[in-house]
Short mmCIF file of C-alpha atoms in Angstrom, two decimals:
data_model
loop_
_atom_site.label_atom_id
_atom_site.label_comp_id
_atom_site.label_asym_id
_atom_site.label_seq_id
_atom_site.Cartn_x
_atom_site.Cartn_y
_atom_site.Cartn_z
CA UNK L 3 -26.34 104.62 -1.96
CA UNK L 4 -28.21 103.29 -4.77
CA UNK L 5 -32.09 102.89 -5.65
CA UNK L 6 -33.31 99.26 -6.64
CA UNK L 7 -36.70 98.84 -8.55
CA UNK L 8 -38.75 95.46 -6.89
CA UNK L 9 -40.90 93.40 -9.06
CA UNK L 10 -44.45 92.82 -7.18
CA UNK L 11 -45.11 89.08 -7.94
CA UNK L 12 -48.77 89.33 -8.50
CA UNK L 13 -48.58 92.44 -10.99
CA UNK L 14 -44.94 92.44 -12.54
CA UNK L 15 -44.93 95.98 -11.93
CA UNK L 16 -41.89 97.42 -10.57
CA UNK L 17 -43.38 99.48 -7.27
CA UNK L 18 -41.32 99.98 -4.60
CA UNK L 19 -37.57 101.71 -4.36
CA UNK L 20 -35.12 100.58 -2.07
CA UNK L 21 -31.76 102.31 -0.55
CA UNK L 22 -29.19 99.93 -1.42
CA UNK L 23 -25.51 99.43 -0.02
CA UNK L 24 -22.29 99.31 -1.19
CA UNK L 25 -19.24 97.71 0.22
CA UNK L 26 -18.39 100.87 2.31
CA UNK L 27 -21.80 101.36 3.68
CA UNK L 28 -21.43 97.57 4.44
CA UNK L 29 -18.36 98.44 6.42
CA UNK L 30 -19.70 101.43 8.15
CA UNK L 31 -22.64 99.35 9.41
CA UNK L 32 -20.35 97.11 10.04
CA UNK L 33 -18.22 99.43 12.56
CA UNK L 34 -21.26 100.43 13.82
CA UNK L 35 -22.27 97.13 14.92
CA UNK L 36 -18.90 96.21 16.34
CA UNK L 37 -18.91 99.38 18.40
CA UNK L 38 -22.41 98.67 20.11
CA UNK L 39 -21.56 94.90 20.49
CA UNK L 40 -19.30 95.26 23.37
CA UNK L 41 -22.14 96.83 25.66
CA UNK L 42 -24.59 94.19 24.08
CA UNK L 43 -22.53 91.58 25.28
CA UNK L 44 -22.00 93.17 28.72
CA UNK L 45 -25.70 93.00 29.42
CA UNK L 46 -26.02 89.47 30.35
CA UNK L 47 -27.83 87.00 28.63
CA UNK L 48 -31.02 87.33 30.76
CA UNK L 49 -31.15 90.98 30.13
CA UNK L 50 -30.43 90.22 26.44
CA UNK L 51 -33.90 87.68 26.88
CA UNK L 52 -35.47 90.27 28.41
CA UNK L 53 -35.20 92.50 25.36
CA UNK L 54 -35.69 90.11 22.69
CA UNK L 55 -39.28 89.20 24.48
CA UNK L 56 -40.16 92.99 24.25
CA UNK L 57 -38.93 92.68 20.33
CA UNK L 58 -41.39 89.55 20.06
CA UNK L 59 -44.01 91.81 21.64
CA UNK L 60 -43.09 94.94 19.56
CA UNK L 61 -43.22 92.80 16.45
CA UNK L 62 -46.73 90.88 17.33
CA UNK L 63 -48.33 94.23 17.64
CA UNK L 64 -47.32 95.23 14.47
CA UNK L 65 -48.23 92.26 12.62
CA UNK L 66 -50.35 93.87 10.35
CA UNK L 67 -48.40 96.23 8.60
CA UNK L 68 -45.77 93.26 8.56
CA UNK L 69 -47.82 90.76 6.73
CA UNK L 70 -48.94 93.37 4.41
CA UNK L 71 -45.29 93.89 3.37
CA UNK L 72 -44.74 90.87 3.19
CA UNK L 73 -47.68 89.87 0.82
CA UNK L 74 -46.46 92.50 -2.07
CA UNK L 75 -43.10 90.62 -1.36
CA UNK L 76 -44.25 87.35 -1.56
CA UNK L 77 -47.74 87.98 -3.87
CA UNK L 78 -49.57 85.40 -0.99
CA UNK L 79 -51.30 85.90 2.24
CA UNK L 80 -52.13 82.45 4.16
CA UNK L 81 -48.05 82.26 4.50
CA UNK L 82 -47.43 85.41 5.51
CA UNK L 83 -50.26 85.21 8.38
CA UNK L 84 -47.84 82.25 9.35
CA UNK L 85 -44.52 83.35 8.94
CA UNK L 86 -45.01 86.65 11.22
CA UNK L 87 -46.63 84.20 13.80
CA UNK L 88 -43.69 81.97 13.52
CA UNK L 89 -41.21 84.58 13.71
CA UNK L 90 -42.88 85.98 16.85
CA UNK L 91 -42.67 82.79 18.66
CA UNK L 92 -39.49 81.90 17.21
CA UNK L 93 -37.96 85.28 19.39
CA UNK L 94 -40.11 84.11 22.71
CA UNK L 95 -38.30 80.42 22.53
CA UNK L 96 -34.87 81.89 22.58
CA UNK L 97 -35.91 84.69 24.70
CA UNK L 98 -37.13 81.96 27.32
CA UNK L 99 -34.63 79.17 26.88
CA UNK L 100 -31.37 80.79 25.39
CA UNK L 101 -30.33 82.55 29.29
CA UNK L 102 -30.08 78.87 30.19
CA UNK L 103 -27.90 77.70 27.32
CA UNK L 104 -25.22 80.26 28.39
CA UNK L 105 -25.23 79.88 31.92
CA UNK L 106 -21.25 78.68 32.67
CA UNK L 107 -20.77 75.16 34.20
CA UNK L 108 -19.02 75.48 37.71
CA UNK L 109 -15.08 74.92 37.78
CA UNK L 110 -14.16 71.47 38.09
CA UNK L 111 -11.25 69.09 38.50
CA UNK L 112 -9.27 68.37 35.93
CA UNK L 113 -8.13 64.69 35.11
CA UNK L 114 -4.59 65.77 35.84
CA UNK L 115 -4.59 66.89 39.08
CA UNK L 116 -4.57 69.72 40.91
CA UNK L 117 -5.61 71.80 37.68
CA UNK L 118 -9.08 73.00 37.91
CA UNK L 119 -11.18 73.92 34.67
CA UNK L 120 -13.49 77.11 34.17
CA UNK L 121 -15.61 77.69 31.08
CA UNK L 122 -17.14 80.66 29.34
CA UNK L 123 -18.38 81.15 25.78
CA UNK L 124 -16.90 83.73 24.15
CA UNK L 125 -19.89 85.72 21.12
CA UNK L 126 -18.29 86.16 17.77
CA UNK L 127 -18.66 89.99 18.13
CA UNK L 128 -20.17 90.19 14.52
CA UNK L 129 -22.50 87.39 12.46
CA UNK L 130 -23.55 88.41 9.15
CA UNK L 131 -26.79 86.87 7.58
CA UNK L 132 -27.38 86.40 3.68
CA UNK L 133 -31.32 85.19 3.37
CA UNK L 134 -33.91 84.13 0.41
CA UNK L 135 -36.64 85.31 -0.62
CA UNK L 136 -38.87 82.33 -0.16
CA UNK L 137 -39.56 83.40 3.62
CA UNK L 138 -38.33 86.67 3.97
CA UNK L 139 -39.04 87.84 7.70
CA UNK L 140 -38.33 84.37 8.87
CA UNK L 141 -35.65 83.41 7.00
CA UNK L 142 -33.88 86.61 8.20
CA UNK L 143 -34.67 86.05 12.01
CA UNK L 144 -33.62 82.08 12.33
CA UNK L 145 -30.16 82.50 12.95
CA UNK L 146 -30.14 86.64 14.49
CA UNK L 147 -32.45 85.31 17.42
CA UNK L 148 -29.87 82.43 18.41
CA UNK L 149 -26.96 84.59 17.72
CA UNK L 150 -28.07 87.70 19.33
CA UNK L 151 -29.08 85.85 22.69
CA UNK L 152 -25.21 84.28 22.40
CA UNK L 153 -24.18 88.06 22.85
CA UNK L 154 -23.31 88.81 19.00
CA UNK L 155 -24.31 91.86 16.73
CA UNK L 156 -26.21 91.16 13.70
CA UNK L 157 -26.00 92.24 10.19
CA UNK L 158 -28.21 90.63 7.48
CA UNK L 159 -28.15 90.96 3.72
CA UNK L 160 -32.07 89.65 2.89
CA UNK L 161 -32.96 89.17 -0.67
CA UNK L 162 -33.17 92.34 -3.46
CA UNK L 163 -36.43 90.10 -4.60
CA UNK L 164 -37.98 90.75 -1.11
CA UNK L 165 -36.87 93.93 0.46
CA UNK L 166 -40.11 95.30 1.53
CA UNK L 167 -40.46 94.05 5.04
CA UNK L 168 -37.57 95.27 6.14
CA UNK L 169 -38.70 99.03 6.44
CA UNK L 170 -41.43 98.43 8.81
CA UNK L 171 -39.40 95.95 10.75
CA UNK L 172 -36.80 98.84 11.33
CA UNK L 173 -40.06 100.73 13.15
CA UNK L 174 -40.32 97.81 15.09
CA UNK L 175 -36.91 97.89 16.38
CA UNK L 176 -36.77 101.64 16.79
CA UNK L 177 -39.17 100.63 19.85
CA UNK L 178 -36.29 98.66 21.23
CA UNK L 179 -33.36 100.51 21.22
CA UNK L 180 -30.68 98.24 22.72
CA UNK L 181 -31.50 96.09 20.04
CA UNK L 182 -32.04 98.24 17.32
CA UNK L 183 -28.33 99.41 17.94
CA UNK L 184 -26.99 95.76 16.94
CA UNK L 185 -29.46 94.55 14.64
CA UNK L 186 -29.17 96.32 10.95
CA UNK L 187 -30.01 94.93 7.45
CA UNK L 188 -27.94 95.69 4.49
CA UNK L 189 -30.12 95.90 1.17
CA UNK L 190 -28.90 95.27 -2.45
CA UNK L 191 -27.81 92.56 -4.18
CA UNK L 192 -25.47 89.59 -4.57
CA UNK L 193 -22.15 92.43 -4.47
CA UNK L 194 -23.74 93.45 -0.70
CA UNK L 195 -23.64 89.68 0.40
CA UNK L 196 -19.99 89.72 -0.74
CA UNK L 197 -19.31 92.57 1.16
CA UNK L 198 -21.36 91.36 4.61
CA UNK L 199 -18.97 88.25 3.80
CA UNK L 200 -15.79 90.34 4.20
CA UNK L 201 -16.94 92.49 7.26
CA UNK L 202 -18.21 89.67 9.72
CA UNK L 203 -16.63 87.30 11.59
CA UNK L 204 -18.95 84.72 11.63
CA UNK L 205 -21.63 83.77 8.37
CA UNK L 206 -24.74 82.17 7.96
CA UNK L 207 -26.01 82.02 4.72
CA UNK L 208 -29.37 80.35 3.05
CA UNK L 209 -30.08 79.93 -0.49
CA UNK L 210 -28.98 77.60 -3.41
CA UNK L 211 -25.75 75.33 -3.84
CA UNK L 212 -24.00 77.31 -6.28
CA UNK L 213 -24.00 80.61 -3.81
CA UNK L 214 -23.76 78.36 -1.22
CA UNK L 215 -20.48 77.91 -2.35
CA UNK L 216 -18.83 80.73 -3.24
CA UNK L 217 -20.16 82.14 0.33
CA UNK L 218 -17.77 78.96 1.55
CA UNK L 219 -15.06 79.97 -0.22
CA UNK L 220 -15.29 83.62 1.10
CA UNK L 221 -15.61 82.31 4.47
CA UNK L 222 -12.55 79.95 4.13
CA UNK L 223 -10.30 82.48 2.52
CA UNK L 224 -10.84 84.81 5.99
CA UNK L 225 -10.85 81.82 7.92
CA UNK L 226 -14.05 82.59 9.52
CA UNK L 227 -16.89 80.02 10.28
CA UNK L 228 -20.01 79.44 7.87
CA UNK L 229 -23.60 78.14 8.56
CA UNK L 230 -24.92 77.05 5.30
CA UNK L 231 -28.75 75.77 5.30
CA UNK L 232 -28.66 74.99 0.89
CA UNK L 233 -31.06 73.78 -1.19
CA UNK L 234 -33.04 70.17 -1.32
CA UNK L 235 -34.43 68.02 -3.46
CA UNK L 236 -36.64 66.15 -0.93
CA UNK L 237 -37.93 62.49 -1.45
CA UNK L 238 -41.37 60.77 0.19
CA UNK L 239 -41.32 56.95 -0.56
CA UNK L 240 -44.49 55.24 -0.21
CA UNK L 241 -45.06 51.83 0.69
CA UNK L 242 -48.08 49.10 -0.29
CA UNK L 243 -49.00 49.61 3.51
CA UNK L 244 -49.33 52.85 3.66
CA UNK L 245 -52.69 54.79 4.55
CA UNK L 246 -52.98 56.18 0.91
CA UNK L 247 -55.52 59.25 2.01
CA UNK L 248 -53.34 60.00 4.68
CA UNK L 249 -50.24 60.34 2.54
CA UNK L 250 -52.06 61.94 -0.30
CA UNK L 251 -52.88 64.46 1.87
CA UNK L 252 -50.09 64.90 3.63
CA UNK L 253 -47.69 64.70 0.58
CA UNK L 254 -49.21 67.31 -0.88
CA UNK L 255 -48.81 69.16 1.69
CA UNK L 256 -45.48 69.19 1.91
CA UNK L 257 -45.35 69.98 -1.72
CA UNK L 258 -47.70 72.37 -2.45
CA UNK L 259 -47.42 74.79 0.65
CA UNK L 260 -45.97 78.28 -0.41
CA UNK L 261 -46.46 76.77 -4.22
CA UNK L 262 -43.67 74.38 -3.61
CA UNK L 263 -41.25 77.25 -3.23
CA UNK L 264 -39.80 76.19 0.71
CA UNK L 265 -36.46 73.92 0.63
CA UNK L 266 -37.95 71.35 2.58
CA UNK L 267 -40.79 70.80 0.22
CA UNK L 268 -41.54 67.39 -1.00
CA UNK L 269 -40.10 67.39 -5.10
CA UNK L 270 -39.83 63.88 -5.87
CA UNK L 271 -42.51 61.05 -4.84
CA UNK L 272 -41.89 57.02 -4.99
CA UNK L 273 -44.35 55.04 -4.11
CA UNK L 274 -44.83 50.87 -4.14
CA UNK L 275 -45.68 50.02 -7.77
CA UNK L 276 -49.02 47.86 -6.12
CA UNK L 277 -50.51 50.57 -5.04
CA UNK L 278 -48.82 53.62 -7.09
CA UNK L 279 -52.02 54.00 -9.35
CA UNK L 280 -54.51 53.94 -6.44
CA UNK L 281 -52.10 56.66 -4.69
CA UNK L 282 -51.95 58.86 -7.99
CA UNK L 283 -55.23 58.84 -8.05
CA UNK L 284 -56.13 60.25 -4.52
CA UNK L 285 -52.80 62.24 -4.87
CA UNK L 286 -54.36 63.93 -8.37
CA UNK L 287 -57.97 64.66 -6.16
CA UNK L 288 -56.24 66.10 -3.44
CA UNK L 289 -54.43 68.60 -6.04
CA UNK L 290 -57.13 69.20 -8.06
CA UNK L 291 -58.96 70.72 -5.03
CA UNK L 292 -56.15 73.57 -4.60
CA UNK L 293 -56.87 77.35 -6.30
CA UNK L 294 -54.67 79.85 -7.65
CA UNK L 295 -54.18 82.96 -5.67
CA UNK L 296 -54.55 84.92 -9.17
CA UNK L 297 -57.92 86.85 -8.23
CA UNK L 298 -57.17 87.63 -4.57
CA UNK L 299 -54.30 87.12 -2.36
CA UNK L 300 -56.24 86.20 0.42
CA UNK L 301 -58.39 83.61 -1.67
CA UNK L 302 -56.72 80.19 -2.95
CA UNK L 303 -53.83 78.07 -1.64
CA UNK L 304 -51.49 78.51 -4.32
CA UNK L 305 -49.39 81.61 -4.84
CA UNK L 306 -47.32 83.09 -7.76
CA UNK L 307 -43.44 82.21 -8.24
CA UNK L 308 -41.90 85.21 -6.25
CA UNK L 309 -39.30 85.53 -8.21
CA UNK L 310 -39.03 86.10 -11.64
CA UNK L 311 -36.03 84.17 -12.70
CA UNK L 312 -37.75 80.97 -11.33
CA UNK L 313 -40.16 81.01 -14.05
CA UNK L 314 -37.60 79.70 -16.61
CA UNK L 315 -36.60 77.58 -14.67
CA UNK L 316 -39.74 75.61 -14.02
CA UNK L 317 -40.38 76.22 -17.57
CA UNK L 318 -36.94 74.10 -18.71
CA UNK L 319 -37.75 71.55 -16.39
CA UNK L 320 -41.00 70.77 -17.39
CA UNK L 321 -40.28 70.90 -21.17
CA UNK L 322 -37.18 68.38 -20.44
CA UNK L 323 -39.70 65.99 -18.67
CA UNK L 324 -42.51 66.59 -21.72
CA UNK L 325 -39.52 65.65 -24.14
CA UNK L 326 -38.52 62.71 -21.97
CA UNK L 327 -41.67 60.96 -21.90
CA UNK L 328 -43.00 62.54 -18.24
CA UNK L 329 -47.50 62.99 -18.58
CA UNK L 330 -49.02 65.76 -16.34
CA UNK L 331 -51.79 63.86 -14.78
CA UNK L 332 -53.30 67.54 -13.87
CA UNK L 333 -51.43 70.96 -14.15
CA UNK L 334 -48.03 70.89 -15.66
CA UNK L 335 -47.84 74.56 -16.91
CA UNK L 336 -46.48 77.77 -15.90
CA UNK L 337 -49.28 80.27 -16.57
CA UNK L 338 -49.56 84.83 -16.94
CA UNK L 339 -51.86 86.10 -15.15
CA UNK L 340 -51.41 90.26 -15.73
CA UNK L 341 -47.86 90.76 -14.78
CA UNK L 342 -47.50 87.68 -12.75
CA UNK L 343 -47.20 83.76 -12.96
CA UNK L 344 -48.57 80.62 -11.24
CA UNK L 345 -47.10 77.37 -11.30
CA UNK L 346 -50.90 75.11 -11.66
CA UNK L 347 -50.32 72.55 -9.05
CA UNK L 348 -49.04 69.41 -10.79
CA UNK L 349 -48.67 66.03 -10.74
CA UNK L 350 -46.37 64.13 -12.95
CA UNK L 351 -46.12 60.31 -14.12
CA UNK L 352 -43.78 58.70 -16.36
CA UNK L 353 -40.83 60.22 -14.58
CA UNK L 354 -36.70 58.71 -13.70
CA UNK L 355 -33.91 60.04 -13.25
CA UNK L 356 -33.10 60.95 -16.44
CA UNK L 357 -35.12 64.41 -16.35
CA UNK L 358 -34.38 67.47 -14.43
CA UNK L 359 -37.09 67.65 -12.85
CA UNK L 360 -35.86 64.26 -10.60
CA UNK L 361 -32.41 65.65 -10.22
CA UNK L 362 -32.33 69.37 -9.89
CA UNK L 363 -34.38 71.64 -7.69
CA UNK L 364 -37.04 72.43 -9.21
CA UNK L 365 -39.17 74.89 -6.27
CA UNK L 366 -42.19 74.86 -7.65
CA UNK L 367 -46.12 73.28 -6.88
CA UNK L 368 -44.95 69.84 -9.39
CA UNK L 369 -44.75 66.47 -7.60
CA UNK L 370 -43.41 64.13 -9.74
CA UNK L 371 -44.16 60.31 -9.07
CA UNK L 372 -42.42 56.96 -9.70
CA UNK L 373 -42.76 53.50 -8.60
CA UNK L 374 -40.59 51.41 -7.13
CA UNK L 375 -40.35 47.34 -6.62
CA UNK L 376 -38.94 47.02 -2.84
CA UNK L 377 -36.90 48.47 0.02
CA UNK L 378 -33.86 48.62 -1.55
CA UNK L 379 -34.82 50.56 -4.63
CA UNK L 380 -36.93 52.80 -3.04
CA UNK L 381 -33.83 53.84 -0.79
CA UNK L 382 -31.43 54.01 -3.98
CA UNK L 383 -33.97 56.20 -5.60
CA UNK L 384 -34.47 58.20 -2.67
CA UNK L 385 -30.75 58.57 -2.43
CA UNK L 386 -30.11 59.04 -5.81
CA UNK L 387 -29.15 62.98 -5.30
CA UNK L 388 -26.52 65.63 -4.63
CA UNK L 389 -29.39 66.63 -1.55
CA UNK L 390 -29.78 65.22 1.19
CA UNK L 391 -31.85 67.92 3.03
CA UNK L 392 -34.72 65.90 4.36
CA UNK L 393 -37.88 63.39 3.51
CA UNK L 394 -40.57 61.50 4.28
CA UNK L 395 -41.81 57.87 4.64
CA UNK L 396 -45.24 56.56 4.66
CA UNK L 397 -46.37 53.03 5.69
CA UNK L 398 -48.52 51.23 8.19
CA UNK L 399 -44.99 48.87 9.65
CA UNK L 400 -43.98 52.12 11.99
CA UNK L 401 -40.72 49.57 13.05
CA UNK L 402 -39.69 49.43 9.13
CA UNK L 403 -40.50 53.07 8.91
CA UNK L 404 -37.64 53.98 11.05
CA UNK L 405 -35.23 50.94 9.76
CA UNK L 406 -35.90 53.08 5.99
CA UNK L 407 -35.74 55.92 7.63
CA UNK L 408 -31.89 55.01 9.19
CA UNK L 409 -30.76 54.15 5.60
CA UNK L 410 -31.73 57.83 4.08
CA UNK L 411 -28.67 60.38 3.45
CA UNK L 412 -31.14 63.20 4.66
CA UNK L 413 -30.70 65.10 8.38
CA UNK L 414 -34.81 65.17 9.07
CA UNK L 415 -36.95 62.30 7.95
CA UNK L 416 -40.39 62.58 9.14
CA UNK L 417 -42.42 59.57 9.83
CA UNK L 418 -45.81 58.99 8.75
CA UNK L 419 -46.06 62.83 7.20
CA UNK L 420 -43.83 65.51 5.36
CA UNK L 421 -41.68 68.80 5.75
CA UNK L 422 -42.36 67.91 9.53
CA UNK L 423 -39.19 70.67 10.19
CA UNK L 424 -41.22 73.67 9.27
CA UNK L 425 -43.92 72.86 12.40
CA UNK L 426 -41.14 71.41 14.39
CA UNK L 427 -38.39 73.26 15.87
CA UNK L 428 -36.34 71.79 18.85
CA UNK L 429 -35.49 68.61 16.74
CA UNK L 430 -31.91 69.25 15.97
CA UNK L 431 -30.37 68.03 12.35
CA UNK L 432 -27.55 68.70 9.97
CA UNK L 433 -27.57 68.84 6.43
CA UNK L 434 -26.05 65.94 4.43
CA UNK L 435 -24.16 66.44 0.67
CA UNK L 436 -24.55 69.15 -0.86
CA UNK L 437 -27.69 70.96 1.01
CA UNK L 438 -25.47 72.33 3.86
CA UNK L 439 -22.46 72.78 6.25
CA UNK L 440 -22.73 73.30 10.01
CA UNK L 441 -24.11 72.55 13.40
CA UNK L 442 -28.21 72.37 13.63
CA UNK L 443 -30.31 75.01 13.01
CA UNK L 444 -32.71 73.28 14.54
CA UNK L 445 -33.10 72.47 18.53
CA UNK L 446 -31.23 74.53 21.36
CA UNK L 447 -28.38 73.40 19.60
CA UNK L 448 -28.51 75.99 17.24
CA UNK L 449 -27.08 78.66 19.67
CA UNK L 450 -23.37 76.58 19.97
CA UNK L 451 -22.62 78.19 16.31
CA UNK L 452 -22.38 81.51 17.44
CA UNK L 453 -19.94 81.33 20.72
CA UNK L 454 -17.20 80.02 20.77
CA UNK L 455 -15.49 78.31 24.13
CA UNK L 456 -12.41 79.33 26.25
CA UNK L 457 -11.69 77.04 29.03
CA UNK L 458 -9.50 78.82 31.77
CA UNK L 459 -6.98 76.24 33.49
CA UNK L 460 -6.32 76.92 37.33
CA UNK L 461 -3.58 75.71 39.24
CA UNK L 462 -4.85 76.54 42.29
CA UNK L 463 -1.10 76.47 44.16
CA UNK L 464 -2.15 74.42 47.25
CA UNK L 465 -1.16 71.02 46.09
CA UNK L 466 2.20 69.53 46.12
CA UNK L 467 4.75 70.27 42.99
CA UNK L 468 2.89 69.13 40.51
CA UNK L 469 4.64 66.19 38.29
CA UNK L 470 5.57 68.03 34.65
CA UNK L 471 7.58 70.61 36.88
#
């Protein structure tokens, strides 16, 4: 195995070494996996709940050291307080509801008589997980909890950019060994991904388009099922009815948290052109209230870019706005601090859909704003994309709200607020275009991607001769 340096996002100093994999440590982990899955399996899915509560429990009460990892990962603190509290209860709702999901129907008649039908769902034995950086811990959990409940074994590639959670998370499984036997991360890079690709049977992958796809094309080659949660390029439209301080707030919000660096975050902004200076204006307060993290971790809203290959980037998308005519009403610059950099919370006017910055994801603290005229337009602008991820509407007309929000190419639309799917978990949704492939992530739904269904067809002899004899 090979040693990776990891950049620390607040410094730029590389300090920490990871153990990396290659493809045949992939495959031995792999066999491993395989060989405990059986026995997994056999358990029963309320025993399996049973032992993902005491992982919840394990993991709560190490929380800590967790969030401490996951602040040199990540370079901020306010998120990482959340994520480990949203991992832990992520593990108690599928510990607590998942035993239901699986329970088998009772056999039933057929329509063609006297057959009788029996179901059962059938774990693939092995799911693989490639994750991002943006929310490490969480990120690596969302589709392991649903697929180990389903009776699978778990393998995850997370990001070389974020490794350092991983180690203490391995303590926390070591105190629960049934589970520590078929849950094991893979660390290294892009050429580890392509190897948990070609040792699992089923995928789930999160990240941007262009992996996105060549994870698809692995996964189709082997003719094994993906999960693809991609990237977005999220739209809030504003209308003249609107409660301006209440989407001002809200909007930014959904772009600013974790500096704009979450695929749900709000990174394009039309509002009605009546009321689009009176919004920019509460929109620019609002921003100009939020603090770089630069000082201490634990003091300002606004983190550095996590990873370093980001920064360009923002960079080129910003300079192609500048050159296109686009103002920063406040921000608009990547800036150093030591070893690390800070996106300045921005807000831009002047923008269409010429720039970059309207078109491509951009994952950074920069809301860009443009007016619109009427319905129509703002739902061509708003559709205007290869994303279709989620959004947001704002306006007092909660009726027309809804009729907008029907016409959006997006699987979440909140109402009345923004990135509602971070807070809100049992709402199920699919990607549309280019930001995904797959059943929900979202909602008790979820679990149906990692099982799949044999049906068991009884004659049960009794009857008369039946007809196709």
């Amino acid at each position: 195995m090979a040693r990776a340096n990891t950049r620390n996002p607040r410094t730029g100093e590389l300090d920490h070494f990871a153990e990396c994999c290659d493809a045949d440590a992939v495959q031995q982990l792999a066999a491993s996996l395989r060989a405990a899955q059986e026995d997994w399996a056999g358990l029963g899915a309320e025993a399996r709940g049973r032992v993902l509560a005491r992982f919840a429990e394990a993991l709560e009460a190490a929380s800590d050291t967790v969030i401490e990892s996951l602040l040199r990962d990540t370079g901020r603190h306010r998120e990482s307080v959340v994520e480990v509290q949203g991992t832990v209860g992520l593990l108690r709702r599928w510990a607590e509801q998942g035993p239901a999901l699986l329970q088998s129907p009772p056999v039933r008649p057929s329509q063609t008589p006297p057959i009788q039908i029996r179901t059962e769902a059938v774990p693939y034995a092995l799911v693989g997980a490639v994750t991002p950086w943006n929310f490490p811990l969480l990120l690596s959990l969302i589709d392991a909890a649903p697929a180990l409940i389903a009776g699978s074994a778990c393998l995850i590639k997370p990001s070389e950019v974020t490794p350092r959670f991983v180690e203490p998370l391995r303590g926390v499984l070591a105190q629960v060994p049934e589970l520590d036997a078929v849950l094991h991360f893979a660390l290294g890079d892009g050429r580890v991904g392509a190897a948990v690709c070609e040792s699992v049977d089923m995928i789930c992958f999160t990240g941007s388009v262009a992996t996105g796809e060549i994870v698809s094309r692995l996964a189709g080659r082997r003719m094994i099922p993906a999960s693809l949660e991609l990237g977005g390029k999220d739209a809030a439209l504003v209308f003249a009815d609107a409660d301006l301080d209440h989407a001002a707030r809200a909007i930014c919000w959904g772009g600013f948290s974790n500096a704009g660096q979450a695929c749900q975050s709000i990174e394009r902004v039309y509002v009605q052109r009546e009321v689009c200076d009176e919004f920019l204006k509460r929109l620019v307060a609002c921003t100009g209230r939020l603090r770089l993290n630069t000082a201490d971790a634990h003091r300002g809203e606004i983190g550095p870019v996590i990873s370093l290959s980001q920064v360009d980037i923002i960079r080129a998308h910003l300079a192609d706005a500048y050159d296109r005519g686009a103002e920063a009403l406040i921000g608009g610059e990547v800036v150093q601090h030591g070893g690390g950099f800070w996106c300045r919370p921005s807000v831009l006017g002047g923008v269409d859909h010429g720039m970059q910055i309207m078109r491509d994801e951009t994952f950074a603290a920069i809301l860009p704003v443009m007016p619109f005229d009427d319905d129509d337009e703002a739902v061509a602008l708003a559709n205007d994309t290869r994303y279709g991820l989620s959004g947001a509407v704002f306006g007092g007309d909660v009726e027309r709200l809804h009729r907008i929000a029907g016409r959006l190419q997006a699987g979440a639309i909140s109402i009345n607020d923004c990135a509602l799917t971070t807070v809100v978990h049992d709402g199920e949704k699919n990607s549309f275009k280019s930001s995904g492939l797959g059943g929900s992530r979202m909602g008790t739904a979820s679990i149906r991607r990692f099982y799949r269904t044999r049906t068991r067809l009884e004659n049960p002899g009794s009857a008369p001769q039946p007809w196709w004899y």
